[in-house]
PDB file of C-alpha atoms in Angstrom:
ATOM      1  CA  MET A   1     -24.011 104.389  57.649  1.00 74.00           C
ATOM      2  CA  ILE A   2     -23.874 105.362  53.952  1.00 81.00           C
ATOM      3  CA  PRO A   3     -23.412 102.304  51.683  1.00 83.00           C
ATOM      4  CA  VAL A   4     -20.595 102.218  49.134  1.00 81.00           C
ATOM      5  CA  ASP A   5     -21.363 104.346  46.033  1.00 76.00           C
ATOM      6  CA  ALA A   6     -24.405 105.824  47.738  1.00 75.00           C
ATOM      7  CA  LYS A   7     -25.183 109.341  48.958  1.00 77.00           C
ATOM      8  CA  GLY A   8     -26.361 110.464  52.377  1.00 77.00           C
ATOM      9  CA  LYS A   9     -29.708 112.158  53.024  1.00 77.00           C
ATOM     10  CA  CYS A  10     -28.083 115.512  52.355  1.00 79.00           C
ATOM     11  CA  ASN A  11     -27.229 114.410  48.782  1.00 82.00           C
ATOM     12  CA  VAL A  12     -23.715 115.877  48.949  1.00 90.00           C
ATOM     13  CA  ARG A  13     -21.731 113.147  50.724  1.00 87.00           C
ATOM     14  CA  VAL A  14     -20.870 110.043  48.732  1.00 87.00           C
ATOM     15  CA  ASN A  15     -19.188 106.827  49.919  1.00 86.00           C
ATOM     16  CA  LYS A  16     -16.342 105.856  47.604  1.00 86.00           C
ATOM     17  CA  GLU A  17     -14.513 102.709  48.635  1.00 82.00           C
ATOM     18  CA  GLY A  18     -15.307 103.318  52.286  1.00 85.00           C
ATOM     19  CA  ARG A  19     -14.369 107.011  52.386  1.00 88.00           C
ATOM     20  CA  LEU A  20     -16.802 109.927  52.343  1.00 87.00           C
ATOM     21  CA  TYR A  21     -16.364 112.717  49.826  1.00 86.00           C
ATOM     22  CA  ALA A  22     -18.172 116.069  49.521  1.00 90.00           C
ATOM     23  CA  ILE A  23     -19.313 116.503  45.927  1.00 93.00           C
ATOM     24  CA  ASN A  24     -20.073 120.195  46.515  1.00 95.00           C
ATOM     25  CA  TYR A  25     -16.572 121.220  47.657  1.00 96.00           C
ATOM     26  CA  GLY A  26     -15.939 124.597  46.022  1.00 97.00           C
ATOM     27  CA  GLU A  27     -18.937 124.219  43.711  1.00 97.00           C
ATOM     28  CA  ILE A  28     -20.545 127.678  43.622  1.00 97.00           C
ATOM     29  CA  THR A  29     -24.150 127.955  42.475  1.00 97.00           C
ATOM     30  CA  SER A  30     -24.661 131.593  43.474  1.00 96.00           C
ATOM     31  CA  ILE A  31     -22.262 134.518  43.903  1.00 97.00           C
ATOM     32  CA  SER A  32     -23.192 138.185  44.331  1.00 97.00           C
ATOM     33  CA  GLN A  33     -22.130 141.300  46.174  1.00 97.00           C
ATOM     34  CA  ASP A  34     -24.972 142.187  48.522  1.00 97.00           C
ATOM     35  CA  PRO A  35     -25.787 144.808  51.159  1.00 98.00           C
ATOM     36  CA  ILE A  36     -24.967 143.337  54.593  1.00 98.00           C
ATOM     37  CA  GLU A  37     -28.564 144.140  55.584  1.00 98.00           C
ATOM     38  CA  LYS A  38     -29.767 141.487  53.125  1.00 97.00           C
ATOM     39  CA  LYS A  39     -28.306 138.615  55.181  1.00 97.00           C
ATOM     40  CA  PRO A  40     -30.034 140.006  57.338  1.00 98.00           C
ATOM     41  CA  LEU A  41     -27.475 141.654  59.623  1.00 98.00           C
ATOM     42  CA  TYR A  42     -28.577 145.067  60.945  1.00 98.00           C
ATOM     43  CA  HIS A  43     -26.048 145.605  63.727  1.00 98.00           C
ATOM     44  CA  PHE A  44     -22.875 144.429  61.954  1.00 98.00           C
ATOM     45  CA  LYS A  45     -21.089 146.860  59.632  1.00 97.00           C
ATOM     46  CA  PRO A  46     -24.330 148.641  58.562  1.00 97.00           C
ATOM     47  CA  GLY A  47     -24.288 150.126  55.093  1.00 96.00           C
ATOM     48  CA  SER A  48     -21.470 147.866  53.865  1.00 97.00           C
ATOM     49  CA  ASN A  49     -21.345 145.348  51.004  1.00 98.00           C
ATOM     50  CA  ILE A  50     -20.261 141.746  51.279  1.00 98.00           C
ATOM     51  CA  LEU A  51     -19.536 139.040  48.706  1.00 98.00           C
ATOM     52  CA  SER A  52     -22.169 136.342  49.147  1.00 98.00           C
ATOM     53  CA  ILE A  53     -21.602 132.797  47.900  1.00 98.00           C
ATOM     54  CA  GLY A  54     -23.453 129.516  48.141  1.00 97.00           C
ATOM     55  CA  SER A  55     -23.299 125.955  46.924  1.00 97.00           C
ATOM     56  CA  PHE A  56     -25.988 123.249  46.874  1.00 95.00           C
ATOM     57  CA  GLY A  57     -27.400 120.881  49.474  1.00 93.00           C
ATOM     58  CA  CYS A  58     -28.813 121.183  52.990  1.00 94.00           C
ATOM     59  CA  ASN A  59     -29.128 119.127  56.151  1.00 93.00           C
ATOM     60  CA  PHE A  60     -32.767 120.206  56.563  1.00 95.00           C
ATOM     61  CA  LYS A  61     -35.794 119.495  54.367  1.00 94.00           C
ATOM     62  CA  CYS A  62     -37.913 122.562  55.217  1.00 95.00           C
ATOM     63  CA  GLU A  63     -41.242 122.335  53.440  1.00 94.00           C
ATOM     64  CA  PHE A  64     -41.311 126.134  52.977  1.00 94.00           C
ATOM     65  CA  CYS A  65     -37.736 126.528  51.691  1.00 93.00           C
ATOM     66  CA  GLN A  66     -37.275 129.657  49.586  1.00 89.00           C
ATOM     67  CA  ASN A  67     -34.018 128.355  48.091  1.00 89.00           C
ATOM     68  CA  HIS A  68     -35.148 124.784  47.414  1.00 91.00           C
ATOM     69  CA  SER A  69     -33.686 124.803  43.867  1.00 89.00           C
ATOM     70  CA  ILE A  70     -30.179 124.761  45.398  1.00 91.00           C
ATOM     71  CA  SER A  71     -30.861 123.299  48.844  1.00 91.00           C
ATOM     72  CA  GLN A  72     -32.776 120.241  47.676  1.00 88.00           C
ATOM     73  CA  GLY A  73     -31.314 119.636  44.257  1.00 82.00           C
ATOM     74  CA  ARG A  74     -28.106 119.552  42.203  1.00 84.00           C
ATOM     75  CA  ALA A  75     -28.032 123.051  40.719  1.00 85.00           C
ATOM     76  CA  ARG A  76     -25.567 124.122  38.025  1.00 92.00           C
ATOM     77  CA  SER A  77     -22.310 125.212  39.628  1.00 96.00           C
ATOM     78  CA  GLU A  78     -18.792 126.466  38.914  1.00 97.00           C
ATOM     79  CA  TYR A  79     -15.708 125.421  40.876  1.00 98.00           C
ATOM     80  CA  ILE A  80     -13.902 128.236  42.662  1.00 98.00           C
ATOM     81  CA  SER A  81     -10.915 127.251  44.782  1.00 98.00           C
ATOM     82  CA  PRO A  82     -10.231 128.928  48.137  1.00 98.00           C
ATOM     83  CA  GLU A  83      -7.238 130.601  46.528  1.00 98.00           C
ATOM     84  CA  LYS A  84      -9.370 131.968  43.703  1.00 98.00           C
ATOM     85  CA  LEU A  85     -11.904 133.215  46.230  1.00 98.00           C
ATOM     86  CA  VAL A  86      -9.125 135.176  47.935  1.00 98.00           C
ATOM     87  CA  GLU A  87      -8.191 136.769  44.615  1.00 98.00           C
ATOM     88  CA  ILE A  88     -11.812 137.694  43.894  1.00 98.00           C
ATOM     89  CA  CYS A  89     -12.091 139.387  47.293  1.00 98.00           C
ATOM     90  CA  ARG A  90      -8.788 141.188  46.762  1.00 97.00           C
ATOM     91  CA  SER A  91     -10.101 142.661  43.498  1.00 97.00           C
ATOM     92  CA  LEU A  92     -13.412 143.945  44.849  1.00 97.00           C
ATOM     93  CA  LYS A  93     -13.911 147.531  45.946  1.00 95.00           C
ATOM     94  CA  ASP A  94     -16.061 148.541  48.932  1.00 95.00           C
ATOM     95  CA  ASN A  95     -16.378 144.952  50.059  1.00 98.00           C
ATOM     96  CA  ILE A  96     -15.907 143.905  53.703  1.00 98.00           C
ATOM     97  CA  GLY A  97     -15.613 140.151  53.266  1.00 98.00           C
ATOM     98  CA  VAL A  98     -17.422 136.917  52.433  1.00 98.00           C
ATOM     99  CA  ALA A  99     -20.844 135.665  53.536  1.00 98.00           C
ATOM    100  CA  PHE A 100     -21.479 131.944  53.160  1.00 98.00           C
ATOM    101  CA  THR A 101     -25.215 131.964  52.501  1.00 98.00           C
ATOM    102  CA  TYR A 102     -27.973 130.899  50.046  1.00 96.00           C
ATOM    103  CA  ASN A 103     -27.588 127.257  51.110  1.00 95.00           C
ATOM    104  CA  GLU A 104     -26.469 125.838  54.453  1.00 96.00           C
ATOM    105  CA  PRO A 105     -22.736 126.585  55.135  1.00 97.00           C
ATOM    106  CA  SER A 106     -22.235 123.458  57.267  1.00 96.00           C
ATOM    107  CA  ILE A 107     -23.260 121.240  54.343  1.00 95.00           C
ATOM    108  CA  TRP A 108     -20.005 122.171  52.571  1.00 96.00           C
ATOM    109  CA  TYR A 109     -18.120 122.666  55.795  1.00 97.00           C
ATOM    110  CA  GLU A 110     -14.661 121.701  54.529  1.00 96.00           C
ATOM    111  CA  TYR A 111     -14.670 124.393  51.880  1.00 98.00           C
ATOM    112  CA  VAL A 112     -16.181 127.016  54.180  1.00 98.00           C
ATOM    113  CA  TYR A 113     -13.573 126.238  56.821  1.00 98.00           C
ATOM    114  CA  ASN A 114     -10.590 126.154  54.442  1.00 98.00           C
ATOM    115  CA  SER A 115     -11.674 129.336  52.664  1.00 98.00           C
ATOM    116  CA  SER A 116     -12.395 131.248  55.886  1.00 98.00           C
ATOM    117  CA  LYS A 117      -9.022 130.287  57.324  1.00 98.00           C
ATOM    118  CA  LEU A 118      -7.154 131.268  54.148  1.00 98.00           C
ATOM    119  CA  LEU A 119      -9.041 134.552  53.788  1.00 98.00           C
ATOM    120  CA  LYS A 120      -8.225 135.506  57.386  1.00 98.00           C
ATOM    121  CA  GLU A 121      -4.557 134.577  56.943  1.00 98.00           C
ATOM    122  CA  THR A 122      -4.209 136.426  53.630  1.00 98.00           C
ATOM    123  CA  LEU A 123      -6.349 139.575  53.661  1.00 98.00           C
ATOM    124  CA  LYS A 124      -6.217 142.194  56.410  1.00 95.00           C
ATOM    125  CA  ASP A 125      -9.512 143.064  58.138  1.00 96.00           C
ATOM    126  CA  ILE A 126     -11.532 140.616  56.023  1.00 98.00           C
ATOM    127  CA  LYS A 127     -14.854 139.680  57.629  1.00 98.00           C
ATOM    128  CA  ILE A 128     -16.434 136.234  57.536  1.00 98.00           C
ATOM    129  CA  VAL A 129     -20.195 135.818  57.890  1.00 98.00           C
ATOM    130  CA  LEU A 130     -22.245 132.621  58.144  1.00 98.00           C
ATOM    131  CA  VAL A 131     -25.976 132.575  57.400  1.00 98.00           C
ATOM    132  CA  THR A 132     -26.941 129.241  58.878  1.00 98.00           C
ATOM    133  CA  ASN A 133     -29.670 127.043  60.311  1.00 98.00           C
ATOM    134  CA  GLY A 134     -27.381 126.298  63.237  1.00 98.00           C
ATOM    135  CA  TYR A 135     -27.716 122.526  62.811  1.00 98.00           C
ATOM    136  CA  ILE A 136     -24.124 121.522  63.436  1.00 97.00           C
ATOM    137  CA  LYS A 137     -22.217 119.476  66.018  1.00 97.00           C
ATOM    138  CA  GLU A 138     -20.140 121.143  68.719  1.00 97.00           C
ATOM    139  CA  GLU A 139     -16.680 120.055  67.523  1.00 98.00           C
ATOM    140  CA  PRO A 140     -16.799 121.484  63.963  1.00 98.00           C
ATOM    141  CA  LEU A 141     -18.507 124.625  65.279  1.00 98.00           C
ATOM    142  CA  LYS A 142     -15.664 125.158  67.739  1.00 98.00           C
ATOM    143  CA  MET A 143     -13.160 124.717  64.937  1.00 98.00           C
ATOM    144  CA  ILE A 144     -14.629 127.357  62.637  1.00 98.00           C
ATOM    145  CA  LEU A 145     -15.783 129.989  65.146  1.00 98.00           C
ATOM    146  CA  PRO A 146     -12.319 131.580  65.541  1.00 98.00           C
ATOM    147  CA  TYR A 147     -12.559 132.598  61.848  1.00 98.00           C
ATOM    148  CA  VAL A 148     -16.151 133.897  61.987  1.00 98.00           C
ATOM    149  CA  ASP A 149     -17.026 137.550  62.690  1.00 98.00           C
ATOM    150  CA  ALA A 150     -20.821 137.396  62.485  1.00 98.00           C
ATOM    151  CA  MET A 151     -23.642 134.930  62.064  1.00 98.00           C
ATOM    152  CA  ASN A 152     -27.307 135.075  61.269  1.00 98.00           C
ATOM    153  CA  ILE A 153     -28.850 131.910  62.687  1.00 98.00           C
ATOM    154  CA  ASP A 154     -32.320 130.673  61.886  1.00 98.00           C
ATOM    155  CA  LEU A 155     -34.421 129.814  64.911  1.00 98.00           C
ATOM    156  CA  LYS A 156     -37.277 128.256  62.996  1.00 98.00           C
ATOM    157  CA  ALA A 157     -39.559 127.647  65.969  1.00 97.00           C
ATOM    158  CA  PHE A 158     -39.362 126.802  69.638  1.00 97.00           C
ATOM    159  CA  ASN A 159     -40.731 123.286  69.601  1.00 94.00           C
ATOM    160  CA  ASN A 160     -39.099 120.077  68.493  1.00 96.00           C
ATOM    161  CA  GLU A 161     -42.218 118.837  66.705  1.00 96.00           C
ATOM    162  CA  PHE A 162     -41.989 121.711  64.186  1.00 97.00           C
ATOM    163  CA  TYR A 163     -38.318 120.966  63.568  1.00 97.00           C
ATOM    164  CA  LYS A 164     -39.037 117.235  63.164  1.00 97.00           C
ATOM    165  CA  GLU A 165     -42.208 117.357  61.065  1.00 96.00           C
ATOM    166  CA  VAL A 166     -41.605 120.516  58.953  1.00 96.00           C
ATOM    167  CA  CYS A 167     -37.804 120.743  58.774  1.00 96.00           C
ATOM    168  CA  GLY A 168     -36.598 117.187  59.180  1.00 95.00           C
ATOM    169  CA  GLY A 169     -34.312 117.932  62.118  1.00 95.00           C
ATOM    170  CA  SER A 170     -34.328 118.732  65.821  1.00 97.00           C
ATOM    171  CA  ILE A 171     -34.106 121.915  67.867  1.00 98.00           C
ATOM    172  CA  ALA A 172     -31.494 121.009  70.540  1.00 98.00           C
ATOM    173  CA  PRO A 173     -28.374 121.404  68.299  1.00 98.00           C
ATOM    174  CA  VAL A 174     -29.678 124.763  67.059  1.00 98.00           C
ATOM    175  CA  LEU A 175     -30.129 126.120  70.566  1.00 98.00           C
ATOM    176  CA  ASP A 176     -26.639 124.894  71.463  1.00 98.00           C
ATOM    177  CA  THR A 177     -25.187 126.656  68.411  1.00 98.00           C
ATOM    178  CA  ILE A 178     -26.888 129.912  69.370  1.00 98.00           C
ATOM    179  CA  LYS A 179     -25.616 129.705  72.944  1.00 98.00           C
ATOM    180  CA  MET A 180     -22.029 128.958  71.904  1.00 98.00           C
ATOM    181  CA  SER A 181     -21.800 131.355  68.970  1.00 98.00           C
ATOM    182  CA  SER A 182     -23.297 134.331  70.813  1.00 98.00           C
ATOM    183  CA  LYS A 183     -20.384 134.172  73.238  1.00 97.00           C
ATOM    184  CA  GLN A 184     -17.728 134.283  70.512  1.00 97.00           C
ATOM    185  CA  CYS A 185     -18.982 136.435  67.635  1.00 98.00           C
ATOM    186  CA  HIS A 186     -21.726 138.833  66.655  1.00 98.00           C
ATOM    187  CA  VAL A 187     -25.041 136.969  66.311  1.00 98.00           C
ATOM    188  CA  GLU A 188     -28.444 137.930  64.972  1.00 98.00           C
ATOM    189  CA  LEU A 189     -31.408 135.544  64.718  1.00 98.00           C
ATOM    190  CA  THR A 190     -34.151 135.103  62.139  1.00 98.00           C
ATOM    191  CA  THR A 191     -37.522 133.411  62.555  1.00 98.00           C
ATOM    192  CA  LEU A 192     -39.663 132.931  59.480  1.00 98.00           C
ATOM    193  CA  LEU A 193     -43.223 133.233  60.795  1.00 98.00           C
ATOM    194  CA  VAL A 194     -45.231 130.589  58.965  1.00 97.00           C
ATOM    195  CA  ASN A 195     -48.980 131.097  58.862  1.00 95.00           C
ATOM    196  CA  GLY A 196     -50.639 128.859  61.437  1.00 94.00           C
ATOM    197  CA  GLU A 197     -47.456 126.955  62.263  1.00 95.00           C
ATOM    198  CA  ASN A 198     -45.126 129.028  64.463  1.00 96.00           C
ATOM    199  CA  ASP A 199     -46.678 132.516  64.591  1.00 96.00           C
ATOM    200  CA  SER A 200     -48.736 132.177  67.780  1.00 96.00           C
ATOM    201  CA  THR A 201     -48.330 134.401  70.821  1.00 96.00           C
ATOM    202  CA  GLY A 202     -47.033 131.511  72.915  1.00 96.00           C
ATOM    203  CA  GLU A 203     -44.435 130.571  70.321  1.00 97.00           C
ATOM    204  CA  ILE A 204     -43.105 134.107  70.019  1.00 98.00           C
ATOM    205  CA  GLU A 205     -42.936 134.463  73.793  1.00 98.00           C
ATOM    206  CA  LYS A 206     -40.853 131.291  74.027  1.00 98.00           C
ATOM    207  CA  ILE A 207     -38.504 132.377  71.215  1.00 98.00           C
ATOM    208  CA  ALA A 208     -38.019 135.887  72.610  1.00 98.00           C
ATOM    209  CA  GLY A 209     -37.694 134.603  76.171  1.00 98.00           C
ATOM    210  CA  PHE A 210     -34.956 132.180  75.170  1.00 98.00           C
ATOM    211  CA  ILE A 211     -33.004 134.899  73.374  1.00 98.00           C
ATOM    212  CA  ALA A 212     -33.400 137.292  76.283  1.00 98.00           C
ATOM    213  CA  SER A 213     -32.023 134.646  78.646  1.00 98.00           C
ATOM    214  CA  LEU A 214     -28.776 134.853  76.649  1.00 98.00           C
ATOM    215  CA  ASP A 215     -28.709 138.583  75.853  1.00 98.00           C
ATOM    216  CA  LYS A 216     -31.670 140.905  75.276  1.00 98.00           C
ATOM    217  CA  ASN A 217     -29.494 142.889  72.840  1.00 97.00           C
ATOM    218  CA  ILE A 218     -29.355 140.063  70.298  1.00 98.00           C
ATOM    219  CA  PRO A 219     -31.398 141.313  67.317  1.00 98.00           C
ATOM    220  CA  LEU A 220     -34.342 139.189  66.203  1.00 98.00           C
ATOM    221  CA  HIS A 221     -35.625 139.376  62.613  1.00 98.00           C
ATOM    222  CA  LEU A 222     -39.213 138.190  62.150  1.00 98.00           C
ATOM    223  CA  SER A 223     -39.584 137.354  58.484  1.00 98.00           C
ATOM    224  CA  ARG A 224     -42.865 136.943  56.624  1.00 98.00           C
ATOM    225  CA  TYR A 225     -43.636 133.572  55.086  1.00 97.00           C
ATOM    226  CA  PHE A 226     -44.983 133.257  51.525  1.00 96.00           C
ATOM    227  CA  PRO A 227     -46.137 129.981  49.921  1.00 95.00           C
ATOM    228  CA  ASN A 228     -43.174 128.088  48.504  1.00 94.00           C
ATOM    229  CA  TYR A 229     -41.873 124.624  47.696  1.00 95.00           C
ATOM    230  CA  LYS A 230     -44.158 122.071  49.423  1.00 95.00           C
ATOM    231  CA  MET A 231     -46.103 124.469  51.653  1.00 95.00           C
ATOM    232  CA  HIS A 232     -49.069 126.246  50.174  1.00 94.00           C
ATOM    233  CA  SER A 233     -50.712 127.938  53.149  1.00 94.00           C
ATOM    234  CA  PRO A 234     -51.553 131.646  52.565  1.00 96.00           C
ATOM    235  CA  ALA A 235     -48.908 134.217  53.398  1.00 97.00           C
ATOM    236  CA  THR A 236     -48.683 135.249  57.033  1.00 97.00           C
ATOM    237  CA  GLU A 237     -50.876 138.257  57.794  1.00 97.00           C
ATOM    238  CA  VAL A 238     -49.015 141.527  58.239  1.00 97.00           C
ATOM    239  CA  GLU A 239     -51.136 142.284  61.287  1.00 97.00           C
ATOM    240  CA  VAL A 240     -49.862 139.032  62.873  1.00 97.00           C
ATOM    241  CA  MET A 241     -46.279 140.067  62.090  1.00 97.00           C
ATOM    242  CA  ILE A 242     -46.722 143.442  63.798  1.00 97.00           C
ATOM    243  CA  LYS A 243     -48.438 141.864  66.797  1.00 98.00           C
ATOM    244  CA  ASP A 244     -45.654 139.311  67.181  1.00 98.00           C
ATOM    245  CA  ARG A 245     -43.024 142.032  66.991  1.00 98.00           C
ATOM    246  CA  GLU A 246     -44.693 143.882  69.870  1.00 98.00           C
ATOM    247  CA  ILE A 247     -44.715 140.701  71.920  1.00 98.00           C
ATOM    248  CA  ALA A 248     -41.053 140.041  71.210  1.00 98.00           C
ATOM    249  CA  LYS A 249     -40.146 143.638  72.106  1.00 98.00           C
ATOM    250  CA  LYS A 250     -41.323 142.997  75.634  1.00 98.00           C
ATOM    251  CA  TYR A 251     -38.291 140.740  75.990  1.00 98.00           C
ATOM    252  CA  LEU A 252     -35.762 142.112  73.495  1.00 98.00           C
ATOM    253  CA  ASN A 253     -34.252 145.497  72.679  1.00 98.00           C
ATOM    254  CA  TYR A 254     -34.150 145.018  68.921  1.00 98.00           C
ATOM    255  CA  VAL A 255     -36.858 143.321  66.818  1.00 98.00           C
ATOM    256  CA  TYR A 256     -37.197 143.813  63.070  1.00 98.00           C
ATOM    257  CA  ILE A 257     -39.694 142.707  60.418  1.00 98.00           C
ATOM    258  CA  GLY A 258     -38.587 141.198  57.085  1.00 96.00           C
ATOM    259  CA  ASN A 259     -40.428 140.580  53.789  1.00 95.00           C
ATOM    260  CA  VAL A 260     -42.925 143.370  54.563  1.00 96.00           C
ATOM    261  CA  SER A 261     -42.774 146.736  52.816  1.00 92.00           C
ATOM    262  CA  GLY A 262     -43.472 150.011  54.543  1.00 93.00           C
ATOM    263  CA  VAL A 263     -42.614 148.991  58.102  1.00 96.00           C
ATOM    264  CA  ASP A 264     -40.180 150.965  60.241  1.00 96.00           C
ATOM    265  CA  ASN A 265     -36.989 148.915  60.600  1.00 97.00           C
ATOM    266  CA  SER A 266     -34.792 151.711  61.923  1.00 98.00           C
ATOM    267  CA  THR A 267     -32.672 151.087  65.019  1.00 98.00           C
ATOM    268  CA  TYR A 268     -33.517 153.039  68.162  1.00 97.00           C
ATOM    269  CA  CYS A 269     -31.688 153.482  71.439  1.00 97.00           C
ATOM    270  CA  PRO A 270     -33.220 151.081  73.985  1.00 96.00           C
ATOM    271  CA  LYS A 271     -32.735 153.631  76.746  1.00 96.00           C
ATOM    272  CA  CYS A 272     -34.004 156.947  75.318  1.00 96.00           C
ATOM    273  CA  GLY A 273     -35.571 156.026  71.961  1.00 97.00           C
ATOM    274  CA  ASN A 274     -33.174 158.135  69.888  1.00 96.00           C
ATOM    275  CA  ASN A 275     -32.849 157.073  66.217  1.00 97.00           C
ATOM    276  CA  LEU A 276     -29.460 155.432  65.814  1.00 97.00           C
ATOM    277  CA  ILE A 277     -29.784 154.045  62.276  1.00 97.00           C
ATOM    278  CA  LYS A 278     -32.473 155.178  59.878  1.00 97.00           C
ATOM    279  CA  ARG A 279     -33.355 152.476  57.357  1.00 96.00           C
ATOM    280  CA  LYS A 280     -35.424 152.447  54.217  1.00 91.00           C
ATOM    281  CA  ASP A 281     -35.085 149.164  52.406  1.00 87.00           C
ATOM    282  CA  TYR A 282     -31.291 148.737  52.050  1.00 90.00           C
ATOM    283  CA  ASN A 283     -30.545 152.456  52.294  1.00 92.00           C
ATOM    284  CA  ILE A 284     -29.280 153.554  55.707  1.00 95.00           C
ATOM    285  CA  HIS A 285     -28.242 156.708  57.503  1.00 96.00           C
ATOM    286  CA  LEU A 286     -26.056 156.447  60.634  1.00 95.00           C
ATOM    287  CA  ASN A 287     -26.855 158.776  63.514  1.00 93.00           C
ATOM    288  CA  THR A 288     -24.273 157.333  65.885  1.00 91.00           C
ATOM    289  CA  ASN A 289     -20.518 157.252  66.335  1.00 83.00           C
ATOM    290  CA  PHE A 290     -18.830 154.106  67.652  1.00 88.00           C
ATOM    291  CA  GLY A 291     -22.247 152.595  68.401  1.00 90.00           C
ATOM    292  CA  THR A 292     -22.951 154.962  71.299  1.00 93.00           C
ATOM    293  CA  CYS A 293     -26.173 156.961  71.535  1.00 94.00           C
ATOM    294  CA  ALA A 294     -25.300 160.645  71.070  1.00 91.00           C
ATOM    295  CA  LYS A 295     -28.309 161.673  73.118  1.00 94.00           C
ATOM    296  CA  CYS A 296     -27.964 159.622  76.316  1.00 94.00           C
ATOM    297  CA  GLY A 297     -24.597 157.863  75.987  1.00 93.00           C
ATOM    298  CA  TYR A 298     -26.066 154.346  75.953  1.00 93.00           C
ATOM    299  CA  LYS A 299     -23.546 151.796  74.600  1.00 92.00           C
ATOM    300  CA  THR A 300     -25.214 149.589  72.014  1.00 94.00           C
ATOM    301  CA  ASN A 301     -24.020 146.315  70.431  1.00 92.00           C
ATOM    302  CA  LEU A 302     -23.632 147.933  67.011  1.00 96.00           C
ATOM    303  CA  ILE A 303     -20.428 147.016  65.200  1.00 97.00           C
ATOM    304  CA  LEU A 304     -19.643 149.880  62.849  1.00 95.00           C
TER     305      LEU A 304
END
């Protein structure tokens, strides 16, 4: 229970005369038009741009957070109403929609929900993307999912101790979010491989095995950790990243590496190995129509 005139652990909910208020409603700390691949989403509208926005606050306390200036503090912000957000999207060219990212979308849930609903009701073919840690209860997730087209969900590890000690949360709600969301919208997962913490062979096998139990076509992005915020361990070795990718590929059809230059992150047909999407950084070249392999006819999960 949050005492009167006090804030919760997330620092964005305040008790005023017995009622809770979100002090970050509509408060935008970051706004930019990004390549969809930057979210990262590799199988959803490849080559497109999306308006990315974020606020401040988070329901995790990850010691390695790369956005700690907005997730763990009160960053400078500007209020943008849901109606104004609609007008901004209407004015943009070559933009497919809005990605709620940078900080945790569920931490300013009311704004994300209201804006997503209004955008869907107002603009034809607008796409809504959530980049999230997946730490959300079932009821609010069910409410917002009808308005969400794609999600990138962090699966930070596959043991509750890591979530408890390093992130300040628990793994069960995250696994539930992945299970539920993957049935209702396009989902890709990201695991930041932290040197000596969650980059072991056993950990990767558990992560990839869990994903494969849902759908082996769900893309997994293995991202390289660098020292940040409260964690100062050396950056994860590139050789470890490559080894872990090979382990994950025994279970999954699509595994990519992030935060490492010079690696091949193109998309290949799981059946015949034909190059479907050639990628170099955020530049892409499509070699497929309607997501079907032109060489063998294999139907992929690509949303073009």
